[in-house]
Coordinates of C-alpha atoms in Angstrom, one line a residue:
Chain A
M7 CA 10.8 18.4 -13.9
D8 CA 12.5 19.5 -10.7
E9 CA 12.3 17.7 -7.3
R10 CA 9.6 20.0 -6.0
A11 CA 7.3 19.5 -9.0
V12 CA 7.6 15.7 -8.9
L13 CA 7.1 15.8 -5.1
A14 CA 4.0 17.9 -5.5
L15 CA 2.7 15.3 -7.9
L16 CA 3.5 12.4 -5.6
E17 CA 1.9 14.2 -2.7
R18 CA -1.4 14.1 -4.5
E19 CA -0.8 10.4 -5.2
L20 CA 0.2 9.5 -1.6
E21 CA -2.1 10.8 1.0
A22 CA 0.1 10.0 3.9
A23 CA 3.0 12.0 2.6
G24 CA 3.4 15.7 2.3
D25 CA 4.4 16.7 5.8
D26 CA 7.7 16.5 7.6
A27 CA 7.0 12.9 8.2
A28 CA 4.4 10.3 7.2
V29 CA 1.9 9.2 9.8
V30 CA 0.9 5.5 10.2
D31 CA -1.2 4.6 13.2
D32 CA 0.6 6.2 16.2
L33 CA 3.9 6.3 14.3
V34 CA 5.6 9.0 12.3
I35 CA 8.3 8.0 9.8
T36 CA 10.7 10.0 7.7
T37 CA 13.5 9.1 5.3
D38 CA 16.1 11.2 3.5
M39 CA 19.2 10.6 1.3
L40 CA 22.2 12.8 1.6
H41 CA 25.2 13.0 -0.8
E42 CA 28.8 14.0 -0.3
R43 CA 28.7 16.5 -3.2
T44 CA 25.6 18.4 -2.2
D45 CA 25.3 17.9 1.6
F46 CA 28.8 17.2 3.1
P47 CA 31.3 19.9 2.1
S48 CA 35.0 19.1 2.0
G49 CA 36.2 19.0 5.6
T50 CA 33.0 17.4 7.1
T51 CA 34.2 14.6 9.3
R52 CA 32.4 11.3 9.2
Y53 CA 31.4 11.8 12.9
T54 CA 29.7 15.1 11.9
A55 CA 28.1 13.4 8.9
G56 CA 26.6 10.7 11.0
W57 CA 25.4 13.2 13.5
R58 CA 24.0 15.6 10.9
A59 CA 22.3 12.9 8.7
V60 CA 20.6 11.2 11.5
G61 CA 19.8 14.5 13.2
A62 CA 18.1 15.7 10.0
S63 CA 15.6 12.8 10.2
L64 CA 15.2 13.3 13.9
S65 CA 14.4 16.9 13.2
D66 CA 11.5 15.8 11.0
V67 CA 10.2 13.6 13.8
A68 CA 10.5 16.7 16.1
A69 CA 8.5 18.8 13.6
M70 CA 5.6 16.4 14.0
G71 CA 5.5 16.9 17.8
A72 CA 6.5 13.3 18.3
T73 CA 8.7 11.4 20.7
A74 CA 11.7 10.1 18.9
I75 CA 12.0 6.3 19.1
A76 CA 14.8 5.1 16.8
A77 CA 16.8 5.8 13.7
V78 CA 18.6 3.6 11.1
A79 CA 21.1 4.6 8.4
V80 CA 22.5 3.2 5.2
Y81 CA 26.2 4.1 4.8
A82 CA 27.4 3.8 1.2
A83 CA 30.9 4.8 0.2
P84 CA 33.6 3.9 -2.3
E85 CA 35.6 2.3 0.5
L86 CA 34.2 0.9 3.8
D87 CA 37.0 2.2 6.0
R88 CA 36.7 0.9 9.5
D89 CA 37.5 4.1 11.3
E90 CA 35.3 6.2 9.1
V91 CA 32.3 3.9 9.6
L92 CA 32.9 3.8 13.3
A93 CA 33.1 7.6 13.5
F94 CA 29.9 7.9 11.5
V95 CA 28.2 5.4 13.8
R96 CA 29.4 7.3 16.9
G97 CA 27.9 10.6 15.5
A98 CA 24.7 8.8 14.6
R99 CA 24.4 7.2 18.1
E100 CA 25.3 10.4 20.0
V101 CA 22.7 12.5 18.2
C102 CA 20.1 9.8 19.0
E103 CA 21.1 9.8 22.6
R104 CA 20.6 13.5 22.8
V105 CA 16.9 13.0 22.0
G106 CA 16.3 9.7 23.8
A107 CA 16.2 7.7 20.6
E108 CA 18.0 4.4 19.8
Y109 CA 20.4 4.2 16.9
V110 CA 19.8 0.7 15.7
G111 CA 22.3 0.4 12.9
G112 CA 21.4 -0.3 9.3
D113 CA 23.2 -1.3 6.2
L114 CA 26.6 -0.8 4.6
D115 CA 27.1 -0.6 0.9
G116 CA 29.7 0.1 -1.8
H117 CA 29.0 3.2 -3.8
D118 CA 30.8 5.7 -6.0
E119 CA 30.0 8.7 -3.9
F120 CA 29.7 8.8 -0.1
T121 CA 25.9 8.6 0.3
V122 CA 23.8 8.2 3.4
T123 CA 20.1 7.4 3.8
T124 CA 18.6 7.9 7.2
T125 CA 15.2 7.0 8.5
A126 CA 13.8 7.9 11.8
F127 CA 10.7 7.0 13.7
G128 CA 8.7 8.6 16.4
R129 CA 5.4 8.1 18.2
T130 CA 2.6 10.5 18.8
D131 CA -1.2 10.2 19.1
D132 CA -1.6 13.8 17.9
P133 CA 0.8 14.8 15.1
V134 CA 1.2 18.5 14.4
L135 CA 0.7 19.1 10.7
R136 CA 1.4 22.1 8.5
G137 CA -2.2 23.0 7.8
G138 CA -3.6 24.4 11.1
A139 CA -2.2 28.0 11.4
R140 CA -4.9 30.6 12.1
P141 CA -4.7 34.4 11.8
G142 CA -3.7 35.9 15.1
D143 CA -1.4 33.0 16.1
R144 CA 2.1 34.0 17.0
L145 CA 5.0 32.7 14.7
C146 CA 7.8 31.1 16.7
V147 CA 11.2 29.7 15.9
T148 CA 13.4 27.6 18.2
G149 CA 17.1 28.3 18.7
T150 CA 19.0 30.4 16.2
L151 CA 19.1 30.5 12.4
G152 CA 22.3 30.6 10.3
R153 CA 24.6 28.0 11.9
S154 CA 24.8 26.0 8.7
A155 CA 25.3 29.1 6.5
A156 CA 28.2 30.1 8.8
A157 CA 29.6 26.5 8.7
L158 CA 29.5 26.5 4.9
E159 CA 31.4 29.8 4.9
L160 CA 34.0 28.4 7.3
F161 CA 34.4 25.2 5.2
D162 CA 35.0 27.4 2.2
R163 CA 37.6 29.6 4.0
A164 CA 39.4 26.4 5.2
S165 CA 39.8 25.2 1.6
E166 CA 41.2 28.6 0.5
T167 CA 43.7 29.3 3.3
D168 CA 47.4 28.5 2.9
S169 CA 47.9 27.9 6.6
A170 CA 47.3 24.3 7.7
A171 CA 46.7 25.4 11.3
D172 CA 44.1 27.9 10.2
A173 CA 42.4 25.4 8.0
D174 CA 42.2 22.9 10.9
R175 CA 40.8 25.5 13.2
L176 CA 38.2 26.7 10.7
R177 CA 37.1 23.1 9.9
E178 CA 36.8 22.2 13.6
R179 CA 34.5 25.2 14.2
A180 CA 32.6 24.4 11.0
N181 CA 32.0 20.8 12.1
E182 CA 30.8 22.1 15.5
L183 CA 28.3 24.3 13.8
F184 CA 27.2 21.6 11.5
R185 CA 26.2 19.4 14.4
F186 CA 22.9 20.5 15.9
E187 CA 20.5 19.4 18.6
P188 CA 17.3 18.0 17.0
R189 CA 14.4 19.9 18.6
V190 CA 12.5 16.9 19.9
D191 CA 12.1 18.3 23.4
A192 CA 10.9 21.7 22.0
G193 CA 8.7 19.8 19.5
L194 CA 6.9 18.0 22.3
A195 CA 6.4 21.3 24.2
L196 CA 5.2 23.0 21.1
G197 CA 3.2 20.0 20.0
A198 CA 0.8 20.3 22.9
H199 CA -0.3 23.8 21.6
A200 CA 1.0 24.6 18.1
T201 CA -1.6 24.9 15.3
A202 CA 1.1 24.2 12.6
M203 CA 4.7 23.2 12.7
M204 CA 7.6 22.2 10.4
D205 CA 11.3 22.3 10.5
S206 CA 13.4 25.1 8.9
S207 CA 15.6 22.8 6.8
D208 CA 14.6 24.6 3.5
G209 CA 15.1 28.0 5.1
L210 CA 12.7 30.3 7.0
A211 CA 11.4 32.0 3.9
R212 CA 10.5 28.7 2.1
S213 CA 9.1 27.2 5.3
L214 CA 6.7 30.1 5.7
H215 CA 5.6 29.7 2.0
Q216 CA 5.0 26.0 2.7
L217 CA 3.0 26.7 5.9
S218 CA 1.1 29.4 4.1
E219 CA 0.1 27.0 1.3
A220 CA -0.9 24.3 3.7
S221 CA -2.7 26.6 6.2
D222 CA -4.0 29.1 3.6
C223 CA -2.7 32.1 5.6
G224 CA -0.2 34.9 5.4
F225 CA 2.7 35.8 7.7
A226 CA 4.2 39.1 9.0
V227 CA 7.7 38.7 10.2
D228 CA 9.6 41.3 12.3
A229 CA 13.1 41.3 11.0
G230 CA 14.5 42.5 14.4
D231 CA 13.1 39.5 16.1
V232 CA 14.7 36.8 13.8
P233 CA 17.2 35.0 16.0
I234 CA 20.4 35.2 14.0
D235 CA 23.2 33.0 15.2
D236 CA 26.3 34.9 16.4
A237 CA 28.5 32.7 14.1
L238 CA 26.6 34.0 11.1
F239 CA 27.2 37.7 12.1
E240 CA 30.9 36.9 12.4
V241 CA 31.2 35.7 8.8
S242 CA 28.8 38.2 7.2
A243 CA 29.8 41.6 5.8
D244 CA 27.0 43.4 7.6
D245 CA 23.7 42.8 9.4
D246 CA 21.6 42.9 6.2
E247 CA 23.7 40.1 4.7
A248 CA 23.3 38.1 7.9
L249 CA 19.5 38.6 7.9
E250 CA 19.3 37.6 4.3
R251 CA 21.2 34.4 4.9
A252 CA 19.4 33.6 8.1
T253 CA 16.1 33.8 6.3
T254 CA 16.9 32.0 3.1
F255 CA 19.9 29.7 3.5
G256 CA 18.2 26.9 5.4
E257 CA 19.7 23.6 6.5
D258 CA 19.3 24.7 10.1
F259 CA 16.8 22.2 11.5
E260 CA 15.1 24.5 13.9
L261 CA 11.3 24.4 14.3
V262 CA 9.0 26.9 12.9
A263 CA 5.6 26.9 14.6
T264 CA 2.4 28.9 15.0
V265 CA 1.1 29.1 18.5
P266 CA -1.9 30.9 20.0
E267 CA -0.8 33.9 22.0
D268 CA -2.2 32.6 25.3
A269 CA -0.3 29.3 25.0
L270 CA 3.2 30.8 24.7
E271 CA 3.9 30.8 28.4
A272 CA 3.0 27.2 28.8
V273 CA 5.2 26.2 25.8
R274 CA 8.1 28.2 27.2
A275 CA 7.7 26.6 30.6
A276 CA 7.8 23.1 29.1
T277 CA 11.2 23.3 27.3
A278 CA 14.6 24.7 28.0
V279 CA 15.1 25.4 24.3
P280 CA 15.0 29.2 23.5
L281 CA 11.8 30.2 21.6
S282 CA 11.7 33.4 19.7
T283 CA 8.4 35.0 18.5
I284 CA 9.2 36.5 15.2
G285 CA 5.9 37.7 13.9
S286 CA 2.3 36.5 13.5
V287 CA -0.1 34.7 11.2
R288 CA -2.2 36.9 8.9
K289 CA -5.1 36.5 6.5
P290 CA -4.1 34.8 3.2
G291 CA -4.5 38.1 1.3
D292 CA -1.9 39.8 3.5
G293 CA 0.9 37.7 1.9
I294 CA 4.2 36.9 3.5
T295 CA 6.1 39.9 4.6
I296 CA 9.2 40.9 6.6
D297 CA 9.0 44.4 8.0
G298 CA 6.2 45.0 5.5
D299 CA 8.2 44.0 2.4
A300 CA 7.4 40.8 0.5
L301 CA 9.5 37.8 1.7
E302 CA 9.9 35.8 -1.4
D303 CA 10.0 32.0 -1.8
R304 CA 13.7 31.7 -2.1
G305 CA 15.8 29.1 -0.4
F306 CA 17.6 25.9 -0.7
T307 CA 16.1 23.5 -3.2
H308 CA 17.5 20.2 -2.1
G309 CA 19.0 18.4 -5.1
Chain B
M25 CA 37.7 -4.7 4.4
D26 CA 34.7 -6.2 2.7
E27 CA 31.1 -5.5 3.7
R28 CA 30.7 -8.6 5.8
A29 CA 33.8 -7.9 7.8
V30 CA 32.7 -4.4 8.5
L31 CA 29.2 -5.6 9.3
A32 CA 30.5 -8.1 11.8
L33 CA 32.5 -5.4 13.5
L34 CA 29.5 -3.1 13.6
E35 CA 27.2 -5.9 14.9
R36 CA 29.4 -6.1 18.0
E37 CA 29.2 -2.3 18.3
L38 CA 25.4 -2.2 17.9
E39 CA 23.5 -4.7 20.0
A40 CA 20.2 -4.1 18.3
A41 CA 21.5 -4.9 14.9
G42 CA 22.7 -8.3 13.5
D43 CA 19.4 -9.9 12.6
D44 CA 17.2 -9.4 9.5
A45 CA 15.8 -6.3 11.3
A46 CA 16.5 -4.3 14.4
V47 CA 14.1 -4.6 17.3
V48 CA 13.0 -1.5 19.3
D49 CA 10.2 -1.9 21.7
D50 CA 7.5 -3.8 19.8
L51 CA 8.8 -2.6 16.4
V52 CA 11.1 -4.2 13.9
I53 CA 12.9 -2.0 11.5
T54 CA 15.0 -2.7 8.4
T55 CA 16.7 -0.6 5.8
D56 CA 18.6 -1.4 2.6
M57 CA 20.1 0.4 -0.4
L58 CA 19.9 -1.0 -3.9
H59 CA 21.7 0.2 -7.0
E60 CA 21.0 -0.1 -10.7
R61 CA 24.4 -1.6 -11.5
T62 CA 24.3 -4.4 -8.9
D63 CA 20.6 -4.9 -8.2
F64 CA 18.5 -4.0 -11.2
P65 CA 19.8 -5.6 -14.4
S66 CA 19.1 -3.9 -17.7
G67 CA 15.5 -4.6 -18.6
T68 CA 14.2 -4.2 -15.1
T69 CA 11.2 -1.9 -15.2
R70 CA 10.7 0.8 -12.6
Y71 CA 7.5 -0.9 -11.6
T72 CA 9.5 -4.1 -10.9
A73 CA 12.2 -2.1 -9.2
G74 CA 9.7 -0.5 -6.8
W75 CA 8.1 -3.8 -6.1
R76 CA 11.3 -5.6 -5.5
A77 CA 13.1 -3.0 -3.5
V78 CA 10.2 -2.5 -1.1
G79 CA 9.5 -6.2 -1.1
A80 CA 13.1 -7.0 0.0
S81 CA 12.6 -4.9 3.1
L82 CA 9.2 -6.4 3.8
S83 CA 10.9 -9.8 3.5
D84 CA 13.2 -8.8 6.4
V85 CA 10.1 -7.9 8.4
A86 CA 8.6 -11.3 7.5
A87 CA 11.8 -13.0 8.7
M88 CA 11.2 -11.6 12.2
G89 CA 7.8 -13.1 12.4
A90 CA 6.3 -9.6 12.5
T91 CA 3.2 -8.0 11.0
A92 CA 4.2 -5.5 8.3
I93 CA 3.0 -2.0 9.0
A94 CA 4.5 0.3 6.5
A95 CA 7.4 1.1 4.1
V96 CA 9.1 4.2 2.8
A97 CA 11.6 4.6 -0.1
V98 CA 14.0 7.1 -1.3
Y99 CA 14.2 7.2 -5.1
A100 CA 17.3 8.7 -6.5
A101 CA 18.1 8.9 -10.2
P102 CA 19.9 11.1 -12.8
E103 CA 16.5 12.3 -14.0
L104 CA 13.2 12.4 -12.1
D105 CA 11.0 11.2 -14.9
R106 CA 7.3 11.4 -14.0
D107 CA 6.2 8.1 -15.5
E108 CA 9.2 6.3 -14.1
V109 CA 8.6 7.6 -10.6
L110 CA 4.9 6.8 -10.8
A111 CA 5.7 3.3 -12.0
F112 CA 8.1 2.8 -9.1
V113 CA 5.5 4.1 -6.6
R114 CA 2.9 1.8 -8.1
G115 CA 5.2 -1.3 -7.7
A116 CA 6.0 -0.2 -4.1
R117 CA 2.4 0.3 -3.2
E118 CA 1.2 -2.9 -4.7
V119 CA 3.8 -5.1 -2.9
C120 CA 2.8 -3.3 0.3
E121 CA -0.9 -4.0 -0.4
R122 CA -0.1 -7.7 -0.8
V123 CA 1.1 -7.9 2.8
G124 CA -1.3 -5.5 4.4
A125 CA 1.2 -2.7 4.8
E126 CA 1.0 0.9 3.8
Y127 CA 3.4 2.5 1.4
V128 CA 3.8 6.0 2.8
G129 CA 6.1 7.6 0.3
G130 CA 9.5 9.0 1.0
D131 CA 12.0 11.2 -0.7
L132 CA 13.1 12.0 -4.3
D133 CA 16.7 12.9 -5.0
G134 CA 19.0 13.5 -7.9
H135 CA 21.8 11.0 -8.2
D136 CA 24.3 9.7 -10.9
E137 CA 23.0 6.2 -10.7
F138 CA 19.5 4.9 -10.1
T139 CA 19.6 4.2 -6.4
V140 CA 16.9 3.2 -4.0
T141 CA 16.8 3.0 -0.2
T142 CA 13.9 1.3 1.3
T143 CA 12.9 1.0 4.9
A144 CA 10.1 -1.2 6.3
F145 CA 8.8 -1.8 9.7
G146 CA 6.6 -4.2 11.4
R147 CA 5.3 -5.0 14.8
T148 CA 5.7 -8.1 17.0
D149 CA 5.9 -8.8 20.7
D150 CA 8.0 -11.8 20.1
P151 CA 10.5 -11.5 17.2
V152 CA 12.0 -14.7 15.9
L153 CA 15.8 -14.3 15.9
R154 CA 18.5 -16.4 14.2
G155 CA 19.9 -17.9 17.4
G156 CA 17.4 -20.5 18.6
A157 CA 17.7 -23.5 16.4
R158 CA 18.1 -26.8 18.3
P159 CA 19.3 -30.2 17.1
G160 CA 16.3 -32.2 16.0
D161 CA 14.3 -29.3 14.7
R162 CA 13.2 -29.6 11.1
L163 CA 14.6 -27.2 8.5
C164 CA 12.0 -25.5 6.4
V165 CA 11.9 -23.2 3.4
T166 CA 8.9 -21.3 2.0
G167 CA 8.0 -21.3 -1.7
T168 CA 10.7 -22.1 -4.2
L169 CA 14.3 -21.2 -4.7
G170 CA 15.8 -20.0 -8.0
R171 CA 13.3 -17.4 -9.3
S172 CA 15.9 -14.6 -9.2
A173 CA 18.7 -16.8 -10.7
A174 CA 16.3 -17.6 -13.6
A175 CA 15.3 -14.0 -14.0
L176 CA 19.0 -12.9 -14.3
E177 CA 19.5 -15.6 -16.9
L178 CA 16.5 -14.3 -18.9
F179 CA 17.6 -10.7 -18.6
D180 CA 21.0 -11.8 -20.0
R181 CA 19.5 -13.7 -22.9
A182 CA 17.3 -10.7 -23.7
S183 CA 20.4 -8.5 -24.0
E184 CA 22.0 -11.0 -26.3
T185 CA 19.2 -11.9 -28.7
D186 CA 18.8 -10.1 -32.1
S187 CA 15.1 -10.4 -32.1
A188 CA 13.3 -7.5 -30.5
A189 CA 10.2 -9.6 -30.0
D190 CA 12.2 -12.3 -28.2
A191 CA 13.9 -9.7 -26.1
D192 CA 10.5 -8.2 -25.0
R193 CA 9.1 -11.6 -24.2
L194 CA 12.2 -12.6 -22.2
R195 CA 12.3 -9.3 -20.3
E196 CA 8.6 -9.6 -19.4
R197 CA 9.1 -13.0 -18.0
A198 CA 12.2 -11.9 -16.1
N199 CA 10.3 -9.0 -14.6
E200 CA 7.6 -11.3 -13.5
L201 CA 10.1 -13.6 -11.8
F202 CA 11.8 -10.6 -10.2
R203 CA 8.6 -9.6 -8.4
F204 CA 7.9 -11.8 -5.4
E205 CA 5.5 -12.1 -2.6
P206 CA 7.1 -11.1 0.7
R207 CA 6.4 -14.0 3.1
V208 CA 4.7 -12.0 5.8
D209 CA 1.8 -14.4 6.1
A210 CA 4.1 -17.4 6.3
G211 CA 6.4 -15.6 8.7
L212 CA 3.5 -15.0 11.1
A213 CA 2.5 -18.7 10.9
L214 CA 6.2 -19.8 11.3
G215 CA 6.8 -17.1 14.0
A216 CA 4.5 -18.8 16.5
H217 CA 6.6 -21.9 16.4
A218 CA 10.0 -21.4 14.7
T219 CA 13.1 -21.6 16.9
A220 CA 15.1 -19.6 14.3
M221 CA 14.3 -17.8 11.1
M222 CA 15.8 -15.5 8.4
D223 CA 15.3 -14.8 4.8
S224 CA 17.1 -16.5 1.9
S225 CA 18.3 -13.3 0.3
D226 CA 22.0 -14.3 0.5
G227 CA 21.2 -17.8 -0.8
L228 CA 20.3 -21.0 1.1
A229 CA 23.9 -22.0 1.7
R230 CA 24.9 -18.7 3.2
S231 CA 21.7 -18.5 5.2
L232 CA 22.4 -21.9 6.8
H233 CA 26.0 -20.7 7.7
Q234 CA 24.6 -17.6 9.3
L235 CA 21.9 -19.6 11.2
S236 CA 24.6 -22.1 12.2
E237 CA 26.8 -19.3 13.6
A238 CA 24.0 -17.6 15.5
S239 CA 22.5 -20.9 16.8
D240 CA 25.7 -22.9 17.2
C241 CA 24.4 -25.9 15.3
G242 CA 24.9 -27.9 12.2
F243 CA 22.5 -28.7 9.3
A244 CA 21.8 -31.7 7.1
V245 CA 20.0 -30.9 3.9
D246 CA 18.4 -33.5 1.6
A247 CA 19.1 -32.3 -1.9
G248 CA 16.0 -34.0 -3.3
D249 CA 13.8 -31.9 -1.0
V250 CA 15.1 -28.5 -2.0
P251 CA 12.2 -26.8 -3.7
I252 CA 13.7 -25.6 -7.0
D253 CA 11.6 -23.3 -9.1
D254 CA 10.5 -24.6 -12.5
A255 CA 11.8 -21.5 -14.2
L256 CA 15.3 -22.3 -12.9
F257 CA 15.1 -25.9 -14.3
E258 CA 14.1 -24.3 -17.7
V259 CA 17.2 -22.2 -17.9
S260 CA 19.7 -24.6 -16.4
A261 CA 21.8 -27.2 -18.4
D262 CA 20.9 -30.0 -16.0
D263 CA 19.5 -30.8 -12.6
D264 CA 22.9 -30.4 -10.9
E265 CA 23.3 -26.9 -12.2
A266 CA 19.8 -26.0 -11.1
L267 CA 20.5 -27.4 -7.6
E268 CA 23.8 -25.5 -7.4
R269 CA 22.1 -22.2 -8.4
A270 CA 19.1 -22.8 -6.2
T271 CA 21.3 -23.3 -3.1
T272 CA 23.9 -20.6 -3.7
F273 CA 22.5 -17.8 -5.9
G274 CA 20.2 -16.1 -3.4
E275 CA 18.2 -13.0 -3.9
D276 CA 15.0 -15.1 -3.5
F277 CA 13.4 -13.7 -0.4
E278 CA 12.0 -16.9 0.9
L279 CA 12.0 -17.7 4.6
V280 CA 14.4 -20.3 6.0
A281 CA 13.3 -21.5 9.4
T282 CA 13.8 -24.2 12.0
V283 CA 10.7 -25.7 13.5
P284 CA 10.1 -28.5 16.0
E285 CA 8.7 -31.5 14.3
D286 CA 5.5 -31.6 16.3
A287 CA 4.7 -28.0 15.3
L288 CA 4.9 -28.5 11.5
E289 CA 1.3 -29.4 11.1
A290 CA 0.1 -26.2 13.0
V291 CA 2.4 -24.0 10.8
R292 CA 1.1 -25.6 7.6
A293 CA -2.5 -25.1 8.8
A294 CA -1.9 -21.4 9.5
T295 CA -0.7 -20.4 6.0
A296 CA -1.4 -21.0 2.4
V297 CA 2.2 -20.6 1.4
P298 CA 3.9 -23.9 0.5
L299 CA 6.4 -25.0 3.1
S300 CA 9.1 -27.6 2.3
T301 CA 11.0 -29.5 4.9
I302 CA 14.5 -29.9 3.4
G303 CA 16.5 -31.3 6.3
S304 CA 17.1 -31.0 10.0
V305 CA 19.2 -29.2 12.6
R306 CA 22.3 -31.2 13.8
K307 CA 24.9 -30.8 16.5
P308 CA 27.5 -28.1 15.8
G309 CA 30.2 -30.8 15.1
D310 CA 28.1 -32.3 12.3
G311 CA 28.8 -29.3 10.1
I312 CA 26.5 -28.2 7.3
T313 CA 25.9 -30.8 4.7
I314 CA 23.8 -31.6 1.6
D315 CA 23.3 -35.3 1.0
G316 CA 26.3 -35.9 3.3
D317 CA 28.7 -33.5 1.4
A318 CA 29.9 -30.2 2.9
L319 CA 27.7 -27.3 1.8
E320 CA 30.1 -24.5 1.6
D321 CA 29.5 -20.8 2.6
R322 CA 29.2 -19.6 -1.0
G323 CA 26.7 -17.2 -2.2
F324 CA 25.9 -13.7 -3.1
T325 CA 28.0 -11.1 -1.3
H326 CA 25.9 -7.9 -1.6
G327 CA 28.1 -5.2 -2.9

């Protein structure tokens, strides 16, 4: 039984779950575990790991249209090296500062593999769920897609090069791409108008399939409007490969939202984060398409 | 560098940390990671594991004198077996129900070793910290000490016996002892009056050393007043061994609090949980003693 099947089962068991974050009173809560082997490629600094792990949870808070309050993390590793722990904490704290949240520490633990669990909290009286998209709404994405796919490629190249200087340069750039701005500000701007919202951590294609299932709707995406990150173009053989990776790779932590056409201007006025309209919500029978072709449910299944 | 040394370092880095839970606005938040090898002895059911892991975090909320709101957990295991996950969730949910909190799910993940991270949060306008004990206050403990020490002994015996029926019986009793009532109700009653409070998860001796450091005080414990659980007497060679284990073994999740003498009656009237007075707060120079002998800082260092 894979993770998604068990999750589907548990979602039926647990009413509060099943969105980017659980909702309790006016709070939203989300928790995630990340592992060195699957989530932090060789060359990821502990500073980047702290930023990225805590950022991923803050992204879930953003996807609910909530204000970010605080985050905690458990840091488990074979060795509790002082400099590594402090670098991790610095990354965790800085990503919290970016979105006005407090990093309030957590727990340290011995463990075979470097493993991090992060939990973040936010507040909202009106969380944006995944189930409200209506045919005619515009489909929006914040920022750009493909930063993490590009970072992975650069980490790989760093491991393969014989030049230590090249490897350092590639790893530094990959780490930069791996750190991202959780879209809390954009989430609040979108939250006031969006009919459905989630983050793109499983990839655009999978996100659309999840929104489609929750909202009972289809989507039509215009490939030319998908905001592909420049870094992904740089490492891709051609534009087709870049588009393929931008739509399916995931791990990008942008927001995917559906917004009534007449609210787009108000959303854009309320946030400095670039917002691309990449298509529109369709009737369920229309399926999920990109330039008229089926966009399949492919993407990153988190292990 | 062991966990406590790194923790001490990080506590100086992170002002909000350093108590049973972090405080942000009117919320208290606590997170912990538990592992099969160190925390769930062979014979621990997934139901007990869910109860105990989430209960441990709720105990930290109780130790702040807060109302428990909700808990989440990440469940990571080599195999995501449906029945095991559901048993875990049932334990997690039941321990939440006991204290009026909501279990709102969490995350599932593949991992070499069964590993659980739980996060709980509560609400209070006036958290009870560790630093307010004053000479003359009475030292109080909720419930009994030694349930977990007894459970460990029974798990060990179950592994050693040749009789399958005996093993089952021993494991069932050990599992019962391993599930505990988080002291949220008593924490609220104590919270209105206690000058300092924490939970006993690292053992009574270590808890007193930690309170002593935070409050700059000593403690005098009367051995005869330490509430030793009957189950611990049953598995101990004699009363001395039982007392030794009750004071140093830990993992019991009772509350240790200091309360002004004239408030004891009000605390007892406000909760049905048994409250033992086991000694009193002394001047820092008096040290930490049990029947006049030094009570050393020995206990369970969580790995």
